[in-house]
Tab-separated table of C-alpha atoms (C1' of nucleotides) in Angstrom:
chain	number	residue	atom	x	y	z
A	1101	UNK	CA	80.194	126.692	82.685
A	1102	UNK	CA	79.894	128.931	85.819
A	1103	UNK	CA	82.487	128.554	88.135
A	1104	UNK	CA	82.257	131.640	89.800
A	1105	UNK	CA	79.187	130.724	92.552
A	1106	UNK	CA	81.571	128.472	92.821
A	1107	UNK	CA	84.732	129.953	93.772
A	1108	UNK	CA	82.719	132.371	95.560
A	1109	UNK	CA	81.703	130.034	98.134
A	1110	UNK	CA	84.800	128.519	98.671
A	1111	UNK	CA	86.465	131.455	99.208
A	1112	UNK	CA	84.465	132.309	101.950
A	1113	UNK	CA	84.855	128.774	103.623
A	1114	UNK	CA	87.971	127.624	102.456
A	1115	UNK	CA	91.262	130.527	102.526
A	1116	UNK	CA	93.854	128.436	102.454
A	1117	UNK	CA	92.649	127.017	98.586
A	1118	UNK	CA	95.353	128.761	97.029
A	1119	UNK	CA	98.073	127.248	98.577
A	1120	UNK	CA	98.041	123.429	97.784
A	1121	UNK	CA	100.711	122.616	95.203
A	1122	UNK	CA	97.757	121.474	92.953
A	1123	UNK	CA	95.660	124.015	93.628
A	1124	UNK	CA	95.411	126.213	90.851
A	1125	UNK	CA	92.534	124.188	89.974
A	1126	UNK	CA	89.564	124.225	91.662
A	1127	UNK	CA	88.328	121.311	93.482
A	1128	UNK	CA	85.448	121.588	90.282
A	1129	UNK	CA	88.043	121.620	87.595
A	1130	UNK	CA	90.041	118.994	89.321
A	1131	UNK	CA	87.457	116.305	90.147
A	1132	UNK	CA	85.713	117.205	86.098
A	1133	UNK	CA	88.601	115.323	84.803
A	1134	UNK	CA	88.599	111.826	86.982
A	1135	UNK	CA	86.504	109.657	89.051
A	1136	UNK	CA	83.163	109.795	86.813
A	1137	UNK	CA	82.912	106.330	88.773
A	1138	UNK	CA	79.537	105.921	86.475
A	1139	UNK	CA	81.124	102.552	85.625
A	1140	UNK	CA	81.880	99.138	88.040
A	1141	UNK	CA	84.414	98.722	85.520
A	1142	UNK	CA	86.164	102.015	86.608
A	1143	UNK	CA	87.344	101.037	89.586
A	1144	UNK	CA	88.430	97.037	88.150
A	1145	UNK	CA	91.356	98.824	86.419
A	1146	UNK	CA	91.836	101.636	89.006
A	1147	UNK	CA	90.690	104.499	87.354
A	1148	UNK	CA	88.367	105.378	90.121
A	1149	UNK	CA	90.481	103.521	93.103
A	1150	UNK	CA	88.888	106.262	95.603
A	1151	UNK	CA	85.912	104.606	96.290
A	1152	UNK	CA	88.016	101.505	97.413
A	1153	UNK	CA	90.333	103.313	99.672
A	1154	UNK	CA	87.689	105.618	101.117
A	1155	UNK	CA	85.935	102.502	102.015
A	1156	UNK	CA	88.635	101.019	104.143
A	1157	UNK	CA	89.585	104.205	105.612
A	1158	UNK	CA	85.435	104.031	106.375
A	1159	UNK	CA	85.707	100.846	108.501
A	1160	UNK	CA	85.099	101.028	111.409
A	1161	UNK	CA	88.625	100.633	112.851
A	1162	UNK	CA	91.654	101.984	109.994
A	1163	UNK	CA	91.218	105.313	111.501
A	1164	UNK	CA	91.506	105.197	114.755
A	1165	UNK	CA	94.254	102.493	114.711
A	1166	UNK	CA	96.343	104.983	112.559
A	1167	UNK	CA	96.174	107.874	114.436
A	1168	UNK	CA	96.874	105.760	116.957
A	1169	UNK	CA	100.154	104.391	115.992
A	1170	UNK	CA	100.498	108.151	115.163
A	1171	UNK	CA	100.848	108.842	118.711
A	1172	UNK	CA	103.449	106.161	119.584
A	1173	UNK	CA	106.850	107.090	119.955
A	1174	UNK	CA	108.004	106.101	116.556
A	1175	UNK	CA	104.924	105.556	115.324
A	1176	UNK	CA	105.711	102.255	116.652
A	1177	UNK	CA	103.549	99.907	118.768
A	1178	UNK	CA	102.967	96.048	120.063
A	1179	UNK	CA	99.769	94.214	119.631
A	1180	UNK	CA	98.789	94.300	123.003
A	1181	UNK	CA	99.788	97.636	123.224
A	1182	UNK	CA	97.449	99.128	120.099
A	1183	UNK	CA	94.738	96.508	121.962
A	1184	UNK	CA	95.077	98.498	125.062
A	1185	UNK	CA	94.672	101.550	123.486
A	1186	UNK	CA	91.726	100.661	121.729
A	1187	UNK	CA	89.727	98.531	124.245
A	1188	UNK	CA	86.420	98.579	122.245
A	1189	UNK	CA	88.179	96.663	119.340
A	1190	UNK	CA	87.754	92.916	119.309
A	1191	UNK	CA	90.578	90.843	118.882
A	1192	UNK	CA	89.213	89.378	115.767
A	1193	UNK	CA	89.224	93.110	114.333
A	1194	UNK	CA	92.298	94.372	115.506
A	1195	UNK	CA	94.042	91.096	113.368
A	1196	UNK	CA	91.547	91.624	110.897
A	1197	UNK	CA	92.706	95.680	110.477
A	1198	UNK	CA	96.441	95.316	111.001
A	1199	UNK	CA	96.296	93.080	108.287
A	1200	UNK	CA	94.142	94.724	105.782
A	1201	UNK	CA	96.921	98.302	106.647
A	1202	UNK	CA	100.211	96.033	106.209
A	1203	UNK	CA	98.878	94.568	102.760
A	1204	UNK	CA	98.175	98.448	101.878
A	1205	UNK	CA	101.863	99.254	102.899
A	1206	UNK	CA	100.407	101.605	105.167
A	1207	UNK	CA	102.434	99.644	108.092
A	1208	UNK	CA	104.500	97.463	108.564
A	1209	UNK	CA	104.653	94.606	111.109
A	1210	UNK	CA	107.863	93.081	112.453
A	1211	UNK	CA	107.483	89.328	114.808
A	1212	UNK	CA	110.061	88.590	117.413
A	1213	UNK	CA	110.920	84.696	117.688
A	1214	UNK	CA	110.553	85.058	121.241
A	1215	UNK	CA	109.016	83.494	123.821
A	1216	UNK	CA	106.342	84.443	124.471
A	1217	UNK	CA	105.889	86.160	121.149
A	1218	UNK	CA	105.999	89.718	120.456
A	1219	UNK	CA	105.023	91.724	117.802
A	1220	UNK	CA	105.593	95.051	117.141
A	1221	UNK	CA	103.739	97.411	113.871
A	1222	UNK	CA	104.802	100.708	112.985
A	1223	UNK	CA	103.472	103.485	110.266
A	1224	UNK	CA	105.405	103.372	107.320
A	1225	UNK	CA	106.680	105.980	105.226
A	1226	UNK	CA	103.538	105.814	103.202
A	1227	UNK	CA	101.514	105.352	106.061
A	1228	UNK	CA	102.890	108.724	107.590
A	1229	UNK	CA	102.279	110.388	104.435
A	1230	UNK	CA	98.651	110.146	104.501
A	1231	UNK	CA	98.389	111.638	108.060
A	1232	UNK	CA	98.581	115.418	106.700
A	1233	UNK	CA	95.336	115.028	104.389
A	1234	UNK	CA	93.720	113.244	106.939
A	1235	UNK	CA	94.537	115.769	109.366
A	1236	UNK	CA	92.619	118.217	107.173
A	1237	UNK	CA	89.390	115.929	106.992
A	1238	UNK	CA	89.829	116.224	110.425
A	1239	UNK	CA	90.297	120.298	110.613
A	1240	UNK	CA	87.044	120.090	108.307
A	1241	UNK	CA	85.068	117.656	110.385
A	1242	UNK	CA	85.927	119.533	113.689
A	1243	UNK	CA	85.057	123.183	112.443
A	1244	UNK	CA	82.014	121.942	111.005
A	1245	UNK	CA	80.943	119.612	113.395
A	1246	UNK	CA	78.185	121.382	115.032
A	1247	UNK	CA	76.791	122.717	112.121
A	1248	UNK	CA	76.221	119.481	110.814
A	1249	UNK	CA	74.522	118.243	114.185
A	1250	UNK	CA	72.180	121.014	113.598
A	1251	UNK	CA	71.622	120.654	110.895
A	1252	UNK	CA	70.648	116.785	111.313
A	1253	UNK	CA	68.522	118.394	114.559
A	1254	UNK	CA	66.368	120.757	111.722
A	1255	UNK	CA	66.239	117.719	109.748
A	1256	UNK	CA	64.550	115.029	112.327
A	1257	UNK	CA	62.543	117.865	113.192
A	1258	UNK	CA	60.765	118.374	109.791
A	1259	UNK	CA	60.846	114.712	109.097
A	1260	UNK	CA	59.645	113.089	112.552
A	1261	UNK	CA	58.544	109.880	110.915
A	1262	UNK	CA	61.384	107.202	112.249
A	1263	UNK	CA	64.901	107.868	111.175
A	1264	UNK	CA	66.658	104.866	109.701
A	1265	UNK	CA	70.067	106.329	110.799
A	1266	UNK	CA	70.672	105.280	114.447
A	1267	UNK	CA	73.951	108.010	114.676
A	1268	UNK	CA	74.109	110.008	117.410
B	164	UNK	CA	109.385	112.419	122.405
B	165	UNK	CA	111.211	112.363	118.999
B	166	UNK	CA	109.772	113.648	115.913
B	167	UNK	CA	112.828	113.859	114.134
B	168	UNK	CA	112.192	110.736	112.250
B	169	UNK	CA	108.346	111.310	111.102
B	170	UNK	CA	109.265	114.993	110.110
B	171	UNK	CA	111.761	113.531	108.017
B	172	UNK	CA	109.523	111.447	106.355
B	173	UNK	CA	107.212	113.620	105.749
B	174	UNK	CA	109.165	116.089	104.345
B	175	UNK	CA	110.515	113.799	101.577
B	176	UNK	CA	106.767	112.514	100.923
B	177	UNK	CA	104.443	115.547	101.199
B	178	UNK	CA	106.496	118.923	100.499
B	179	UNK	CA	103.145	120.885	100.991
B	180	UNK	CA	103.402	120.697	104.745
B	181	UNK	CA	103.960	124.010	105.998
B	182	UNK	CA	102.049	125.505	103.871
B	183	UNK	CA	98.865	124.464	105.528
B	184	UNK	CA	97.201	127.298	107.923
B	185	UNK	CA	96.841	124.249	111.150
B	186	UNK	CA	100.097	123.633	109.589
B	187	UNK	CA	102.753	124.612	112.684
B	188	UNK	CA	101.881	121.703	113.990
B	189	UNK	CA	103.015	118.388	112.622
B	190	UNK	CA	100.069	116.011	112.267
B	191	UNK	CA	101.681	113.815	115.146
B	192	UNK	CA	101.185	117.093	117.478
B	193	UNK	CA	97.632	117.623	116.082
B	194	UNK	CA	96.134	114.112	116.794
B	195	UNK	CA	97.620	113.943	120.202
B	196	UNK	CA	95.409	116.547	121.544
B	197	UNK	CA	92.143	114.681	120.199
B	198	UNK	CA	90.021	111.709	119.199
B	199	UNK	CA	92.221	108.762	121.339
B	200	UNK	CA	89.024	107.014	120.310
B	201	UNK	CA	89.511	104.858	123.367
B	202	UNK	CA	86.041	104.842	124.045
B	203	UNK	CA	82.810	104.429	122.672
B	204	UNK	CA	81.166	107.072	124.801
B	205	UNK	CA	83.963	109.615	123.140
B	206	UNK	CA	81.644	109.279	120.002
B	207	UNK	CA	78.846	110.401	121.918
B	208	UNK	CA	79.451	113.545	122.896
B	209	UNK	CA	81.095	114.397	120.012
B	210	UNK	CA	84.594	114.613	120.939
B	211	UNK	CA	85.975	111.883	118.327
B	212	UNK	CA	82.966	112.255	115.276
B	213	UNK	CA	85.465	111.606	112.789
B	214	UNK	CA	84.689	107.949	112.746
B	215	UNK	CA	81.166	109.059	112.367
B	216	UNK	CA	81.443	111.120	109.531
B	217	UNK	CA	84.583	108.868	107.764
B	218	UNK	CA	82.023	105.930	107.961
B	219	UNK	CA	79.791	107.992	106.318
B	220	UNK	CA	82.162	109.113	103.428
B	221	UNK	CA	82.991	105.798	103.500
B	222	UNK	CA	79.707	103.980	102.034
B	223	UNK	CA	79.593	103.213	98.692
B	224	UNK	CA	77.553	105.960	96.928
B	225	UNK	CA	78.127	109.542	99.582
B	226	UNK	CA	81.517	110.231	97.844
B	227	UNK	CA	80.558	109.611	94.373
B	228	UNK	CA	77.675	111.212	94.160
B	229	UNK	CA	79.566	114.373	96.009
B	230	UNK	CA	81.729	113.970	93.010
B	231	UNK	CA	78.847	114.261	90.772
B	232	UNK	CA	76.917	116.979	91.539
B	233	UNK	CA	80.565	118.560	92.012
B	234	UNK	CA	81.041	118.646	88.239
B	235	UNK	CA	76.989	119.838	87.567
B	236	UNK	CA	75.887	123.604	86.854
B	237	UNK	CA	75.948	125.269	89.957
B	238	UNK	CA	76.555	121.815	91.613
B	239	UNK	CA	72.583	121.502	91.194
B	240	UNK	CA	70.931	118.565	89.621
B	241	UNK	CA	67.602	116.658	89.565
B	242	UNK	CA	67.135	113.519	90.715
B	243	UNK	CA	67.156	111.662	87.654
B	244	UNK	CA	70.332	113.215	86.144
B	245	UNK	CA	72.014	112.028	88.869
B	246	UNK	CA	70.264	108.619	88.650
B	247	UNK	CA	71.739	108.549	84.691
B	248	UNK	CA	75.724	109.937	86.006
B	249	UNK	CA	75.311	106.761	88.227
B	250	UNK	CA	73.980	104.274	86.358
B	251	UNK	CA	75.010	101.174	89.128
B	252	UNK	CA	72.893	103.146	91.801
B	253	UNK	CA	69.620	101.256	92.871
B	254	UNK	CA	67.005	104.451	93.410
B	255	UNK	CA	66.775	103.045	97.045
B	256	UNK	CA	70.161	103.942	97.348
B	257	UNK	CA	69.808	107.106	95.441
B	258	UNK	CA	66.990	108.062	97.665
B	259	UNK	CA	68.603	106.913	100.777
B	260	UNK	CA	71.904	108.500	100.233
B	261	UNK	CA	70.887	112.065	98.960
B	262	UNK	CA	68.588	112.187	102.208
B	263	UNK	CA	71.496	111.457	104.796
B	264	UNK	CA	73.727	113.597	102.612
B	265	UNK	CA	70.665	116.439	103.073
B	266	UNK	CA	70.516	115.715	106.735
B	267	UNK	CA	73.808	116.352	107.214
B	268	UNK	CA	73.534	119.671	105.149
B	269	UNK	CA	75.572	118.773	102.907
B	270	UNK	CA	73.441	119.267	100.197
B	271	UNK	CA	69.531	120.759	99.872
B	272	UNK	CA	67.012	119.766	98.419
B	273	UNK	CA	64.332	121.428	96.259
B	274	UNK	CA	60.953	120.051	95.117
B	275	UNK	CA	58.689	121.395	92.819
B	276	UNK	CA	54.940	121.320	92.675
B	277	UNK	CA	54.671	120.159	89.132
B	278	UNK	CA	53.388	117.096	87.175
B	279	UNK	CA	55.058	115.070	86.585
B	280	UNK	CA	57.341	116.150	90.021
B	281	UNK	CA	60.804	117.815	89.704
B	282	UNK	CA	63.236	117.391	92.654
B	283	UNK	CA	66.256	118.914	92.742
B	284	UNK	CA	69.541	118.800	94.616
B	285	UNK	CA	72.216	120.776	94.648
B	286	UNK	CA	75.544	121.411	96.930
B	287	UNK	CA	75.758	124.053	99.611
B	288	UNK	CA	77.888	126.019	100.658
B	289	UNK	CA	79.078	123.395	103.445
B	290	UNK	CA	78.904	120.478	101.098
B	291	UNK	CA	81.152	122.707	98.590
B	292	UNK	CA	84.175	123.212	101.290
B	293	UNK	CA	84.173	119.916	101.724
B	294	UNK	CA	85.542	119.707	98.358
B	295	UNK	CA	89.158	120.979	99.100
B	296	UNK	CA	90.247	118.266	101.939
B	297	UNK	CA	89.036	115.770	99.351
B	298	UNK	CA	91.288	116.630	96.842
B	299	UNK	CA	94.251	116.698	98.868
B	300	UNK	CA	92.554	112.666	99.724
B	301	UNK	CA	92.217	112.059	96.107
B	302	UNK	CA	95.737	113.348	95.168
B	303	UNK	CA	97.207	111.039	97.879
B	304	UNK	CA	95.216	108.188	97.001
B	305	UNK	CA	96.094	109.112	92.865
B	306	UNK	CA	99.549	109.667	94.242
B	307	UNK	CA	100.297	106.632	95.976
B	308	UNK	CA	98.019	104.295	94.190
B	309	UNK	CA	100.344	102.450	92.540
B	310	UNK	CA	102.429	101.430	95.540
B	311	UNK	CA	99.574	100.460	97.198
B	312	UNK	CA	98.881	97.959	94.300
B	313	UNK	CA	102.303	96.842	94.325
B	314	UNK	CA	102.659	96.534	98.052
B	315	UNK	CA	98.989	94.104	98.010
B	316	UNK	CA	100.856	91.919	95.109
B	317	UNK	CA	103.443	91.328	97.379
B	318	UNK	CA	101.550	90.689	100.312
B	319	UNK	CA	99.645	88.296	98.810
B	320	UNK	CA	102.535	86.706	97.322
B	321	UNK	CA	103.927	85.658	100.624
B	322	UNK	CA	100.522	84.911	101.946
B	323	UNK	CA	99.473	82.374	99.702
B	324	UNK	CA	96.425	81.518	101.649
B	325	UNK	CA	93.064	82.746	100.390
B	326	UNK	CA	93.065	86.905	100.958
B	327	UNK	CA	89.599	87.759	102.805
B	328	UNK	CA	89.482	90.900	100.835
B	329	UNK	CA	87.677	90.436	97.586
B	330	UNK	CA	89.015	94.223	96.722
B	331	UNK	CA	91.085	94.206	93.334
C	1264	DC	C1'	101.213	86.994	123.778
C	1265	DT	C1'	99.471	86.890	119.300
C	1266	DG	C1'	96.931	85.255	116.740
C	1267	DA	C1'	93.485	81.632	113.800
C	1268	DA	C1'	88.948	79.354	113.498
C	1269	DT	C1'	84.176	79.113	114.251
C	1270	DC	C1'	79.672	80.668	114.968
C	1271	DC	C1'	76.308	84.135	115.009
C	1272	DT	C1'	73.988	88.734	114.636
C	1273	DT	C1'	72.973	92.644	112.123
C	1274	DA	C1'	73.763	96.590	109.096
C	1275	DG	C1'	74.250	97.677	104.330
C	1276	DT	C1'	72.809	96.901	99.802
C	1277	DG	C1'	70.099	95.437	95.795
C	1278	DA	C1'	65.790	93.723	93.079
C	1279	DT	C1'	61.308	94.250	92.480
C	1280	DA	C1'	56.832	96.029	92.734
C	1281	DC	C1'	53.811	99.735	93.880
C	1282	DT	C1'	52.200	104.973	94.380
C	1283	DG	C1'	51.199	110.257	94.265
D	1296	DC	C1'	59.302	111.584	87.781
D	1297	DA	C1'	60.513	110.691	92.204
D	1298	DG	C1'	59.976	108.274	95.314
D	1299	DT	C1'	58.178	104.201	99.280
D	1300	DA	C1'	57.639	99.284	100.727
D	1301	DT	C1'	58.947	94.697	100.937
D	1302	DC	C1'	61.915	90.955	100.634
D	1303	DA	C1'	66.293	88.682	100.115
D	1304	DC	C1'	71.223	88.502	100.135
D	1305	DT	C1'	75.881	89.621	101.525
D	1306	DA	C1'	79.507	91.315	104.127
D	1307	DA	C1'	81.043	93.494	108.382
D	1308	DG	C1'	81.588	92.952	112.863
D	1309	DG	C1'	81.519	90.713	117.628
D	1310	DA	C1'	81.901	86.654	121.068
D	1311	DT	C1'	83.967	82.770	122.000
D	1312	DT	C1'	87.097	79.068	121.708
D	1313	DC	C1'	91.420	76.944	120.282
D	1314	DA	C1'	96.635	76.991	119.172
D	1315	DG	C1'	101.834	77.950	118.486
DNA sequence: CTGAATCCTTAGTGATACTG
DNA sequence: CAGTATCACTAAGGATTCAG
């Protein structure tokens, strides 16, 4: 198997590949070995849980409410507070979304038997942890932002019939 | 503003911190500077596109099929190998999927003038890089996987009431 | 203040049939 | 072989109202 058009390219892109602790393996050899996700069944006994994770951190709010908390002193934040900070998000959702993270573990949520009530949700450990790989899906997304909006400009050029994306 | 606690954290969770090149800064400094995601019109002009994007990582086939052509000969394969690697793929979704994955030049797309017609797809260089930041997602997810599975068990334990999520 | 409950709209997905 | 077109279904999301 050629790996080396491989390696080539990301060592033009990518220089700081050598220095993850697991990566003496190339992204290829790595993802050769898991995640054939051919199956349904692989992700029912969580052989292939990416899919499932990737799509909550794809709704439309996980995100942005985590980095959010990230920027709270302590990570740490009250319901009208995160609501404030996120005025697009509907009620509804922002329940919805809290919820869905604390049953991940991702944060936690702590309710004050006051009057009137307050509640207060911070990151948890785990829930910090995953801010340094998201970071770099940020890095990526940033440095290649506006090659990808050209490259979506080249595309709906060549192909003017209507677009069924309506992004951007 | 005290970062003591979330570098402590972090340092017990992901010991690969400073060895990222953004890595001076602690993810906590990073996402202050950008994407407060407050508003819709951020999304516009591109300041916060990682919602964008993370949706689109986020549907059900982008990753996977990422994945697949990952592990292919030079990360090139025709349309119906790929349709075979994911047998639970409709061909609309095939279809649909490789073309907003091509619009986003993430991977390119070659047809050939035969009979019968050959198409083939393969990564590029862009859609290759992305393969590093992935890992590090896949190793947290593979890392932490089973904590999030125990943390949902207990969740649901002390919320007895039907769980909206049909996940697991 | 912090939700839960309800209703409603629409985007995403799949099944099927058809075509160059 | 590699699609497009059409239809139907489901789940995600938003608006609004009610409640502890």
């Amino acid at each position: 198997m050629k790996l080396d058009t491989y390696s080539q390219a990301t060592a033009e892109i990518n220089e700081n590949e050598a220095l993850k602790d697991a990566g003496e393996q190339t992204p290829k050899e790595f993802f050769a070995k898991k995640c054939d996700g051919s199956k349904k069944e692989d992700t029912k006994h969580g052989v292939c849980p990416l899919r499932e994770l990737l799509s909550r951190l794809g709704d439309k709010w996980s995100v942005l409410l985590i980095l959010t908390l990230a920027r709270m002193p302590k990570e740490r934040a009250r319901f009208s507070e995160l609501k404030r900070s996120l005025p697009d998000i509907s009620q509804r959702m922002l329940t919805a979304t809290l919820r869905n993270l604390e049953r991940d573990g991702l944060i936690s949520r702590e309710m004050f038997a006051e009057v009137p009530p307050r509640v207060e949700y911070q990151l948890t450990e785990l829930g910090v942890s995953i801010l340094n790989p998201m970071r770099d899906i940020v890095n990526w997304i940033e440095g290649n932002w506006t090659t990808i909006i050209t490259s979506r400009e080249v595309f709906d050029q060549k192909h003017p019939k209507e677009v069924e994306s309506e992004l951007q």
